[in-house]
Short mmCIF file of C-alpha atoms in Angstrom, two decimals:
data_model
loop_
_atom_site.label_atom_id
_atom_site.label_comp_id
_atom_site.label_asym_id
_atom_site.label_seq_id
_atom_site.Cartn_x
_atom_site.Cartn_y
_atom_site.Cartn_z
CA MET G 1 33.43 13.99 -29.29
CA MET G 2 33.78 17.70 -30.28
CA SER G 3 34.07 16.82 -33.91
CA LEU G 4 30.63 14.87 -33.78
CA ILE G 5 28.86 18.02 -32.51
CA THR G 6 30.51 20.13 -35.08
CA VAL G 7 29.38 17.70 -37.93
CA VAL G 8 25.83 17.39 -36.46
CA LEU G 9 25.56 21.29 -36.46
CA ALA G 10 27.05 21.57 -39.79
CA VAL G 11 24.63 19.10 -41.40
CA THR G 12 21.65 20.78 -39.81
CA PRO G 13 19.30 22.06 -42.70
CA THR G 14 18.07 25.71 -42.85
CA PRO G 15 14.28 25.91 -42.11
CA ASP G 16 11.88 26.37 -45.18
CA PRO G 17 10.91 30.15 -45.43
CA ASP G 18 7.22 28.91 -46.08
CA PHE G 19 7.04 27.09 -42.69
CA ASP G 20 5.17 28.96 -39.90
CA PRO G 21 5.98 27.48 -36.43
CA ASN G 22 2.75 29.09 -35.02
CA THR G 23 0.45 26.93 -37.08
CA VAL G 24 2.15 23.55 -36.02
CA THR G 25 -0.22 21.75 -33.60
CA PRO G 26 0.08 18.29 -31.87
CA GLY G 27 -3.43 17.33 -33.27
CA VAL G 28 -5.64 14.67 -32.02
CA VAL G 29 -2.82 12.27 -31.28
CA GLY G 30 -1.17 14.76 -29.07
CA PHE G 31 -4.34 15.62 -27.22
CA VAL G 32 -4.96 11.81 -26.61
CA VAL G 33 -1.47 11.23 -25.41
CA PHE G 34 -1.78 14.28 -22.97
CA PHE G 35 -5.15 13.12 -21.77
CA LEU G 36 -3.99 9.49 -21.03
CA ILE G 37 -0.99 10.89 -19.09
CA ALA G 38 -3.26 13.15 -17.12
CA VAL G 39 -5.61 10.20 -16.34
CA ALA G 40 -2.76 7.98 -15.32
CA THR G 41 -1.41 10.69 -13.01
CA LEU G 42 -4.89 11.26 -11.42
CA LEU G 43 -5.14 7.54 -10.74
CA LEU G 44 -1.83 7.26 -9.30
CA CYS G 45 -2.44 10.23 -7.07
CA LEU G 46 -5.70 8.72 -5.70
CA ASP G 47 -3.89 5.40 -5.08
CA VAL G 48 -1.20 7.18 -3.15
CA VAL G 49 -3.78 8.97 -1.07
CA ARG G 50 -5.66 5.84 -0.39
CA ARG G 51 -2.38 3.88 0.67
CA ILE G 52 -1.30 6.80 3.04
CA ARG G 53 -4.81 6.92 4.54
CA ARG G 54 -4.82 3.31 5.12
CA THR G 55 -1.45 3.46 6.73
CA THR G 56 -2.52 6.34 9.04
CA TYR G 57 -5.66 4.39 10.07
CA ARG G 58 -3.65 1.37 10.89
CA ALA G 59 -1.25 3.29 12.97
CA GLU G 60 -4.14 4.89 14.94
CA ILE G 61 -5.78 1.51 15.70
CA LYS G 62 -2.50 0.08 16.82
CA GLU G 63 -1.98 3.04 19.17
CA ARG G 64 -5.57 2.52 20.43
CA LEU G 65 -4.98 -1.17 20.93
CA ASP G 66 -1.58 -0.67 22.78
CA ALA G 67 -3.26 1.92 25.13
CA GLU G 68 -6.01 -0.55 25.97
CA ILE G 69 -3.45 -3.20 26.68
CA ALA G 70 -1.26 -0.86 28.79
CA ALA G 71 -4.39 0.11 30.76
CA ARG G 72 -5.47 -3.47 31.22
CA ASP G 73 -1.88 -4.46 32.45
CA ALA G 74 -1.72 -1.37 34.76
CA ASP G 75 -4.98 -2.32 36.64
CA PRO G 76 -4.68 -6.05 37.44
CA ASP G 77 -7.96 -5.99 39.44
CA SER G 78 -10.03 -5.20 36.45
CA ALA G 79 -8.62 -8.30 34.55
CA ARG G 80 -9.51 -10.57 37.44
CA ASP G 81 -13.07 -9.21 37.52
CA ASP G 82 -13.57 -9.97 33.90
CA LYS G 83 -12.38 -13.62 34.37
CA THR G 84 -14.73 -14.29 37.34
CA GLU G 85 -17.97 -13.00 35.67
#
């Protein structure tokens, strides 16, 4: 394994003296790819927020229904009054 790394490092060419790394830009393709990644990230975040909000609302409604059922079961007179009317 070490010999493979040595061979790769030995074969690495020297940079061109006329090459300026400050003038290299990703161009239009790089911008489009970055923009699509940003849009995908935004959509995923919105979806996660929507799902978390939905789960929270469902838990709140379940707590309310459980509280109403417990209150109804705790007071048997109110259940009888509802049936007689």
